PDB file of C-alpha atoms in Angstrom:
ATOM      1  CA  ASP A 806      -9.748   3.894 -22.413  1.00 62.00           C
ATOM      2  CA  ALA A 807      -8.228   6.496 -20.182  1.00 80.00           C
ATOM      3  CA  GLY A 808      -9.079   6.033 -16.557  1.00 92.00           C
ATOM      4  CA  VAL A 809      -9.631   8.677 -13.943  1.00 96.00           C
ATOM      5  CA  ILE A 810      -6.815  11.181 -14.197  1.00 96.00           C
ATOM      6  CA  GLN A 811      -5.601  13.139 -11.207  1.00 97.00           C
ATOM      7  CA  SER A 812      -3.003  15.837 -10.852  1.00 97.00           C
ATOM      8  CA  PRO A 813      -0.648  16.513  -9.316  1.00 97.00           C
ATOM      9  CA  ARG A 814       0.539  13.073  -8.227  1.00 95.00           C
ATOM     10  CA  HIS A 815       2.618  14.598  -5.461  1.00 96.00           C
ATOM     11  CA  GLU A 816       2.406  17.987  -3.818  1.00 97.00           C
ATOM     12  CA  VAL A 817       4.580  19.344  -1.052  1.00 97.00           C
ATOM     13  CA  THR A 818       3.603  22.698   0.314  1.00 97.00           C
ATOM     14  CA  GLU A 819       3.962  24.822   3.382  1.00 97.00           C
ATOM     15  CA  MET A 820       1.304  25.436   5.959  1.00 97.00           C
ATOM     16  CA  GLY A 821      -0.975  28.272   4.985  1.00 97.00           C
ATOM     17  CA  GLN A 822      -0.600  27.810   1.259  1.00 97.00           C
ATOM     18  CA  GLU A 823      -3.486  27.091  -1.062  1.00 97.00           C
ATOM     19  CA  VAL A 824      -3.628  23.629  -2.583  1.00 98.00           C
ATOM     20  CA  THR A 825      -5.661  22.676  -5.637  1.00 98.00           C
ATOM     21  CA  LEU A 826      -6.103  19.075  -6.658  1.00 98.00           C
ATOM     22  CA  ARG A 827      -7.580  18.217 -10.030  1.00 98.00           C
ATOM     23  CA  CYS A 828      -9.539  15.325 -11.413  1.00 98.00           C
ATOM     24  CA  LYS A 829     -10.761  14.252 -14.817  1.00 98.00           C
ATOM     25  CA  PRO A 830     -13.358  11.487 -14.522  1.00 96.00           C
ATOM     26  CA  ILE A 831     -13.983   8.765 -17.053  1.00 94.00           C
ATOM     27  CA  SER A 832     -15.978  10.161 -19.950  1.00 94.00           C
ATOM     28  CA  GLY A 833     -19.675   9.471 -19.586  1.00 91.00           C
ATOM     29  CA  HIS A 834     -19.621   8.779 -15.867  1.00 91.00           C
ATOM     30  CA  ASP A 835     -22.363  10.484 -13.882  1.00 89.00           C
ATOM     31  CA  TYR A 836     -20.847  10.432 -10.435  1.00 91.00           C
ATOM     32  CA  LEU A 837     -17.616  11.849  -9.131  1.00 95.00           C
ATOM     33  CA  PHE A 838     -16.245  11.272  -5.666  1.00 95.00           C
ATOM     34  CA  TRP A 839     -13.416  12.761  -3.646  1.00 97.00           C
ATOM     35  CA  TYR A 840     -11.884  10.551  -0.968  1.00 95.00           C
ATOM     36  CA  ARG A 841      -9.114  11.137   1.535  1.00 95.00           C
ATOM     37  CA  GLN A 842      -6.926   8.300   2.790  1.00 91.00           C
ATOM     38  CA  THR A 843      -4.808   8.447   5.926  1.00 90.00           C
ATOM     39  CA  MET A 844      -3.295   5.845   8.200  1.00 84.00           C
ATOM     40  CA  MET A 845      -5.391   7.045  11.103  1.00 84.00           C
ATOM     41  CA  ARG A 846      -8.798   7.344   9.454  1.00 84.00           C
ATOM     42  CA  GLY A 847      -8.592   5.029   6.476  1.00 84.00           C
ATOM     43  CA  LEU A 848     -10.652   5.948   3.400  1.00 88.00           C
ATOM     44  CA  GLU A 849     -13.026   8.870   3.972  1.00 89.00           C
ATOM     45  CA  LEU A 850     -15.606  10.170   1.520  1.00 92.00           C
ATOM     46  CA  LEU A 851     -15.307  13.950   1.396  1.00 95.00           C
ATOM     47  CA  ILE A 852     -17.874  14.918  -1.223  1.00 95.00           C
ATOM     48  CA  TYR A 853     -19.581  13.549  -4.286  1.00 94.00           C
ATOM     49  CA  PHE A 854     -21.224  15.016  -7.360  1.00 94.00           C
ATOM     50  CA  ASN A 855     -23.974  13.763  -9.625  1.00 91.00           C
ATOM     51  CA  ASN A 856     -24.129  15.331 -13.067  1.00 92.00           C
ATOM     52  CA  ASN A 857     -21.789  18.077 -11.868  1.00 94.00           C
ATOM     53  CA  VAL A 858     -23.991  18.974  -8.905  1.00 95.00           C
ATOM     54  CA  PRO A 859     -22.648  18.503  -5.360  1.00 95.00           C
ATOM     55  CA  ILE A 860     -24.951  16.066  -3.605  1.00 91.00           C
ATOM     56  CA  ASP A 861     -23.362  15.438  -0.235  1.00 90.00           C
ATOM     57  CA  ASP A 862     -20.454  17.374   1.222  1.00 92.00           C
ATOM     58  CA  SER A 863     -20.956  16.249   4.794  1.00 90.00           C
ATOM     59  CA  GLY A 864     -17.568  14.581   4.726  1.00 91.00           C
ATOM     60  CA  MET A 865     -15.685  17.791   4.026  1.00 94.00           C
ATOM     61  CA  PRO A 866     -13.766  18.323   7.252  1.00 89.00           C
ATOM     62  CA  GLU A 867     -13.789  22.118   7.437  1.00 88.00           C
ATOM     63  CA  ASP A 868     -14.627  25.272   5.564  1.00 92.00           C
ATOM     64  CA  ARG A 869     -11.027  25.310   4.416  1.00 96.00           C
ATOM     65  CA  PHE A 870     -12.019  22.553   2.003  1.00 97.00           C
ATOM     66  CA  SER A 871     -14.053  23.255  -1.097  1.00 97.00           C
ATOM     67  CA  ALA A 872     -14.811  21.310  -4.246  1.00 98.00           C
ATOM     68  CA  LYS A 873     -16.207  22.264  -7.605  1.00 97.00           C
ATOM     69  CA  MET A 874     -17.215  20.531 -10.770  1.00 97.00           C
ATOM     70  CA  PRO A 875     -17.669  23.169 -13.460  1.00 96.00           C
ATOM     71  CA  ASN A 876     -18.305  20.596 -16.167  1.00 95.00           C
ATOM     72  CA  ALA A 877     -18.634  16.873 -16.692  1.00 94.00           C
ATOM     73  CA  SER A 878     -14.941  16.373 -17.347  1.00 95.00           C
ATOM     74  CA  PHE A 879     -13.274  18.309 -14.584  1.00 96.00           C
ATOM     75  CA  SER A 880     -13.364  18.713 -10.827  1.00 98.00           C
ATOM     76  CA  THR A 881     -11.169  20.437  -8.285  1.00 98.00           C
ATOM     77  CA  LEU A 882     -10.633  20.023  -4.575  1.00 98.00           C
ATOM     78  CA  LYS A 883      -9.190  23.090  -2.922  1.00 98.00           C
ATOM     79  CA  ILE A 884      -7.708  23.515   0.523  1.00 97.00           C
ATOM     80  CA  GLN A 885      -7.145  27.065   1.687  1.00 97.00           C
ATOM     81  CA  PRO A 886      -5.273  27.541   3.921  1.00 96.00           C
ATOM     82  CA  SER A 887      -3.600  24.153   4.161  1.00 97.00           C
ATOM     83  CA  GLU A 888      -2.472  22.648   7.459  1.00 96.00           C
ATOM     84  CA  PRO A 889      -0.087  19.775   8.282  1.00 96.00           C
ATOM     85  CA  ARG A 890      -3.028  17.574   9.327  1.00 95.00           C
ATOM     86  CA  ASP A 891      -4.324  17.764   5.761  1.00 96.00           C
ATOM     87  CA  SER A 892      -1.410  15.600   4.667  1.00 97.00           C
ATOM     88  CA  ALA A 893      -2.934  12.545   3.034  1.00 96.00           C
ATOM     89  CA  VAL A 894      -3.561  10.834  -0.265  1.00 94.00           C
ATOM     90  CA  TYR A 895      -6.583  12.274  -2.014  1.00 96.00           C
ATOM     91  CA  PHE A 896      -8.376  10.009  -4.440  1.00 95.00           C
ATOM     92  CA  CYS A 897     -10.875  10.934  -7.076  1.00 97.00           C
ATOM     93  CA  ALA A 898     -13.234   8.258  -8.346  1.00 95.00           C
ATOM     94  CA  SER A 899     -16.012   8.155 -10.882  1.00 94.00           C
ATOM     95  CA  SER A 900     -18.958   5.891 -11.465  1.00 90.00           C
ATOM     96  CA  LEU A 901     -21.638   5.268 -14.029  1.00 85.00           C
ATOM     97  CA  ALA A 902     -25.275   5.210 -12.993  1.00 74.00           C
ATOM     98  CA  ASP A 903     -26.223   2.524 -15.459  1.00 64.00           C
ATOM     99  CA  TRP A 904     -29.389   0.477 -15.383  1.00 51.00           C
ATOM    100  CA  GLY A 905     -27.581  -2.274 -13.583  1.00 53.00           C
ATOM    101  CA  HIS A 906     -26.903   0.125 -10.743  1.00 54.00           C
ATOM    102  CA  THR A 907     -23.551  -1.544 -10.476  1.00 65.00           C
ATOM    103  CA  GLY A 908     -22.034   1.165  -8.353  1.00 70.00           C
ATOM    104  CA  GLU A 909     -18.490   0.140  -9.223  1.00 83.00           C
ATOM    105  CA  LEU A 910     -16.080   2.981  -8.575  1.00 90.00           C
ATOM    106  CA  PHE A 911     -13.078   3.661 -10.783  1.00 92.00           C
ATOM    107  CA  PHE A 912     -10.309   5.339  -8.859  1.00 94.00           C
ATOM    108  CA  GLY A 913      -7.570   7.650  -9.992  1.00 95.00           C
ATOM    109  CA  GLU A 914      -3.937   7.196  -8.993  1.00 93.00           C
ATOM    110  CA  GLY A 915      -4.319   9.673  -6.163  1.00 94.00           C
ATOM    111  CA  SER A 916      -2.632  12.911  -5.185  1.00 96.00           C
ATOM    112  CA  ARG A 917      -0.238  12.598  -2.269  1.00 96.00           C
ATOM    113  CA  LEU A 918      -0.268  15.861  -0.334  1.00 97.00           C
ATOM    114  CA  THR A 919       2.349  16.774   2.231  1.00 97.00           C
ATOM    115  CA  VAL A 920       1.876  19.993   4.169  1.00 97.00           C
ATOM    116  CA  LEU A 921       4.954  21.065   6.101  1.00 96.00           C
TER     117      LEU A 921
ATOM    118  CA  ALA B1334     -27.196   4.275   7.120  1.00 61.00           C
ATOM    119  CA  GLN B1335     -25.348   1.061   6.479  1.00 68.00           C
ATOM    120  CA  SER B1336     -21.990   0.343   8.031  1.00 85.00           C
ATOM    121  CA  VAL B1337     -19.246  -2.034   7.020  1.00 91.00           C
ATOM    122  CA  SER B1338     -16.936  -3.820   9.434  1.00 92.00           C
ATOM    123  CA  GLN B1339     -13.660  -5.438   8.569  1.00 93.00           C
ATOM    124  CA  HIS B1340     -12.524  -7.188  11.681  1.00 85.00           C
ATOM    125  CA  ASN B1341      -8.969  -7.952  10.661  1.00 84.00           C
ATOM    126  CA  HIS B1342      -6.960  -4.750  10.438  1.00 88.00           C
ATOM    127  CA  HIS B1343      -3.623  -6.431   9.840  1.00 94.00           C
ATOM    128  CA  VAL B1344      -2.930  -9.917   8.570  1.00 96.00           C
ATOM    129  CA  ILE B1345       0.491 -11.459   8.092  1.00 97.00           C
ATOM    130  CA  LEU B1346       0.860 -14.736   6.244  1.00 97.00           C
ATOM    131  CA  SER B1347       3.510 -16.847   4.631  1.00 97.00           C
ATOM    132  CA  GLU B1348       3.313 -17.721   0.964  1.00 96.00           C
ATOM    133  CA  ALA B1349       0.994 -20.654   0.188  1.00 96.00           C
ATOM    134  CA  ALA B1350      -1.067 -20.052   3.310  1.00 97.00           C
ATOM    135  CA  SER B1351      -4.818 -19.754   2.961  1.00 97.00           C
ATOM    136  CA  LEU B1352      -6.499 -16.401   3.374  1.00 97.00           C
ATOM    137  CA  GLU B1353      -9.870 -15.341   4.671  1.00 96.00           C
ATOM    138  CA  LEU B1354     -10.712 -11.704   5.337  1.00 97.00           C
ATOM    139  CA  GLY B1355     -13.930 -10.927   7.117  1.00 96.00           C
ATOM    140  CA  CYS B1356     -16.507  -8.332   6.052  1.00 96.00           C
ATOM    141  CA  ASN B1357     -19.848  -7.704   7.737  1.00 95.00           C
ATOM    142  CA  TYR B1358     -22.416  -5.058   6.953  1.00 93.00           C
ATOM    143  CA  SER B1359     -25.435  -3.731   8.776  1.00 90.00           C
ATOM    144  CA  TYR B1360     -28.106  -3.142   6.112  1.00 82.00           C
ATOM    145  CA  GLY B1361     -31.009  -5.604   6.048  1.00 77.00           C
ATOM    146  CA  GLY B1362     -32.235  -5.114   2.488  1.00 81.00           C
ATOM    147  CA  THR B1363     -30.834  -5.863  -0.934  1.00 83.00           C
ATOM    148  CA  VAL B1364     -27.160  -5.044  -1.214  1.00 86.00           C
ATOM    149  CA  ASN B1365     -24.418  -4.981  -3.798  1.00 88.00           C
ATOM    150  CA  LEU B1366     -21.071  -6.057  -2.417  1.00 92.00           C
ATOM    151  CA  PHE B1367     -17.523  -5.328  -3.500  1.00 93.00           C
ATOM    152  CA  TRP B1368     -13.946  -6.076  -2.634  1.00 96.00           C
ATOM    153  CA  TYR B1369     -11.327  -3.598  -3.768  1.00 96.00           C
ATOM    154  CA  VAL B1370      -7.568  -4.070  -3.597  1.00 96.00           C
ATOM    155  CA  GLN B1371      -4.913  -1.384  -3.256  1.00 94.00           C
ATOM    156  CA  TYR B1372      -1.362  -2.526  -4.027  1.00 94.00           C
ATOM    157  CA  PRO B1373       1.434  -0.527  -2.401  1.00 92.00           C
ATOM    158  CA  GLY B1374       1.585   2.966  -3.853  1.00 87.00           C
ATOM    159  CA  GLN B1375      -1.313   2.370  -6.202  1.00 89.00           C
ATOM    160  CA  HIS B1376      -4.986   3.247  -6.439  1.00 88.00           C
ATOM    161  CA  LEU B1377      -7.903   1.073  -5.459  1.00 92.00           C
ATOM    162  CA  GLN B1378      -9.126  -1.344  -8.075  1.00 92.00           C
ATOM    163  CA  LEU B1379     -12.015  -3.763  -8.144  1.00 92.00           C
ATOM    164  CA  LEU B1380     -11.212  -7.333  -7.134  1.00 94.00           C
ATOM    165  CA  LEU B1381     -14.705  -8.815  -7.362  1.00 94.00           C
ATOM    166  CA  LYS B1382     -18.356  -7.922  -6.888  1.00 92.00           C
ATOM    167  CA  TYR B1383     -21.685  -9.528  -6.071  1.00 92.00           C
ATOM    168  CA  PHE B1384     -25.076  -8.362  -7.344  1.00 86.00           C
ATOM    169  CA  SER B1385     -27.314 -11.385  -7.539  1.00 86.00           C
ATOM    170  CA  GLY B1386     -27.341 -15.084  -8.317  1.00 90.00           C
ATOM    171  CA  ASP B1387     -24.646 -17.453  -7.148  1.00 93.00           C
ATOM    172  CA  PRO B1388     -23.490 -16.214  -3.741  1.00 94.00           C
ATOM    173  CA  LEU B1389     -19.987 -17.527  -4.427  1.00 96.00           C
ATOM    174  CA  VAL B1390     -18.229 -14.968  -6.562  1.00 95.00           C
ATOM    175  CA  LYS B1391     -14.982 -15.537  -8.386  1.00 95.00           C
ATOM    176  CA  GLY B1392     -12.642 -12.624  -8.921  1.00 92.00           C
ATOM    177  CA  ILE B1393      -9.276 -11.941 -10.418  1.00 90.00           C
ATOM    178  CA  LYS B1394      -6.023 -13.553  -9.298  1.00 93.00           C
ATOM    179  CA  GLY B1395      -7.697 -16.551  -7.686  1.00 95.00           C
ATOM    180  CA  PHE B1396      -9.744 -14.616  -5.167  1.00 97.00           C
ATOM    181  CA  GLU B1397     -13.318 -15.488  -4.317  1.00 97.00           C
ATOM    182  CA  ALA B1398     -15.920 -14.246  -1.887  1.00 97.00           C
ATOM    183  CA  GLU B1399     -19.071 -15.740  -0.482  1.00 96.00           C
ATOM    184  CA  PHE B1400     -22.193 -13.782   0.281  1.00 95.00           C
ATOM    185  CA  ILE B1401     -24.031 -15.218   3.282  1.00 95.00           C
ATOM    186  CA  LYS B1402     -27.203 -13.185   3.654  1.00 92.00           C
ATOM    187  CA  SER B1403     -28.171 -14.659   7.006  1.00 92.00           C
ATOM    188  CA  LYS B1404     -24.850 -13.593   8.451  1.00 94.00           C
ATOM    189  CA  PHE B1405     -24.663 -10.231   6.649  1.00 94.00           C
ATOM    190  CA  SER B1406     -21.211 -11.272   5.535  1.00 95.00           C
ATOM    191  CA  PHE B1407     -19.105 -11.182   2.386  1.00 96.00           C
ATOM    192  CA  ASN B1408     -15.784 -12.762   3.291  1.00 97.00           C
ATOM    193  CA  LEU B1409     -12.862 -12.780   0.888  1.00 97.00           C
ATOM    194  CA  ARG B1410     -10.864 -15.968   0.409  1.00 97.00           C
ATOM    195  CA  LYS B1411      -7.876 -17.283  -1.438  1.00 97.00           C
ATOM    196  CA  PRO B1412      -6.602 -20.852  -0.975  1.00 97.00           C
ATOM    197  CA  SER B1413      -2.928 -20.044  -1.451  1.00 97.00           C
ATOM    198  CA  VAL B1414      -1.548 -16.521  -1.208  1.00 97.00           C
ATOM    199  CA  GLN B1415       1.493 -15.182  -2.999  1.00 97.00           C
ATOM    200  CA  TRP B1416       3.952 -12.469  -2.070  1.00 96.00           C
ATOM    201  CA  SER B1417       2.361 -10.306  -4.774  1.00 96.00           C
ATOM    202  CA  ASP B1418      -0.932 -10.347  -2.867  1.00 97.00           C
ATOM    203  CA  THR B1419       0.576  -7.989  -0.327  1.00 97.00           C
ATOM    204  CA  ALA B1420      -1.871  -5.096  -0.387  1.00 97.00           C
ATOM    205  CA  GLU B1421      -4.691  -3.310   1.399  1.00 95.00           C
ATOM    206  CA  TYR B1422      -8.125  -4.869   0.915  1.00 96.00           C
ATOM    207  CA  PHE B1423     -11.358  -2.917   1.220  1.00 95.00           C
ATOM    208  CA  CYS B1424     -14.855  -4.285   1.466  1.00 95.00           C
ATOM    209  CA  ALA B1425     -17.651  -2.012   0.226  1.00 93.00           C
ATOM    210  CA  VAL B1426     -21.429  -2.237   0.358  1.00 89.00           C
ATOM    211  CA  LYS B1427     -24.032  -0.424  -1.693  1.00 85.00           C
ATOM    212  CA  ILE B1428     -27.778  -0.504  -1.205  1.00 78.00           C
ATOM    213  CA  GLY B1429     -29.134  -2.370  -4.203  1.00 68.00           C
ATOM    214  CA  GLY B1430     -31.112  -0.469  -6.804  1.00 63.00           C
ATOM    215  CA  GLY B1431     -30.967   2.818  -4.990  1.00 59.00           C
ATOM    216  CA  SER B1432     -28.098   4.992  -3.942  1.00 63.00           C
ATOM    217  CA  TYR B1433     -24.986   4.779  -6.053  1.00 67.00           C
ATOM    218  CA  ILE B1434     -22.839   5.498  -3.071  1.00 79.00           C
ATOM    219  CA  PRO B1435     -20.949   2.564  -1.590  1.00 84.00           C
ATOM    220  CA  THR B1436     -19.830   2.516   2.003  1.00 87.00           C
ATOM    221  CA  PHE B1437     -16.265   1.326   2.486  1.00 90.00           C
ATOM    222  CA  GLY B1438     -14.858  -0.647   5.356  1.00 91.00           C
ATOM    223  CA  ARG B1439     -11.768   0.446   7.212  1.00 89.00           C
ATOM    224  CA  GLY B1440      -9.540  -1.855   5.178  1.00 92.00           C
ATOM    225  CA  THR B1441      -7.310  -4.828   5.992  1.00 95.00           C
ATOM    226  CA  SER B1442      -3.604  -4.699   5.450  1.00 95.00           C
ATOM    227  CA  LEU B1443      -2.240  -8.017   4.199  1.00 97.00           C
ATOM    228  CA  ILE B1444       1.473  -8.770   4.250  1.00 97.00           C
ATOM    229  CA  VAL B1445       2.650 -11.988   2.654  1.00 97.00           C
ATOM    230  CA  HIS B1446       6.157 -13.153   3.482  1.00 95.00           C
ATOM    231  CA  PRO B1447       8.024 -15.013   0.738  1.00 89.00           C
TER     232      PRO B1447
END
């Protein structure tokens, strides 16, 4: 089975540019999460979706960040305009709301963003 | 909202040493508990999980964790670490039967010297 697929794996961009990160969750999973990982803050939950609907975006740091999930197999996280402090590894994860309520998250490989 | 504390931010051990990483949470009701591991340059992956039953949970690669409800703890242990265990370890807690959203701890960086 294919896991959670993220692209790009690495992105280097200049301050002010738009950045779009992409995620394909595991087929059949109901939940999709976007996390940001930095040395200073650790793993932060930015936003999560349930059945393609954004449920909680309280972790999105600023209006420069936006996320969409147009269908069950695709989500994007956009930063516009990007700033050097946005440099981090961004992880997408998905989860299945099964009857066991297991809550196990399956993570993608991450997108390492460097904003110069 | 529940919170998760991992008291050891950095741990350095020699090979064959025993390991115990602490994890405490704040929620008083039923919880589901997880340990995730992130090897250098890789994504997080599940190490072990507890839902119910035997509070001593066995995971992959010789890891185990014990759920002590009275102490709100879920400490990770391994009797003899290897160099390949060098990684970041995250404890996560989810309210049982309700929200599907786990809360992650800050993480513990483990370095094992050969």
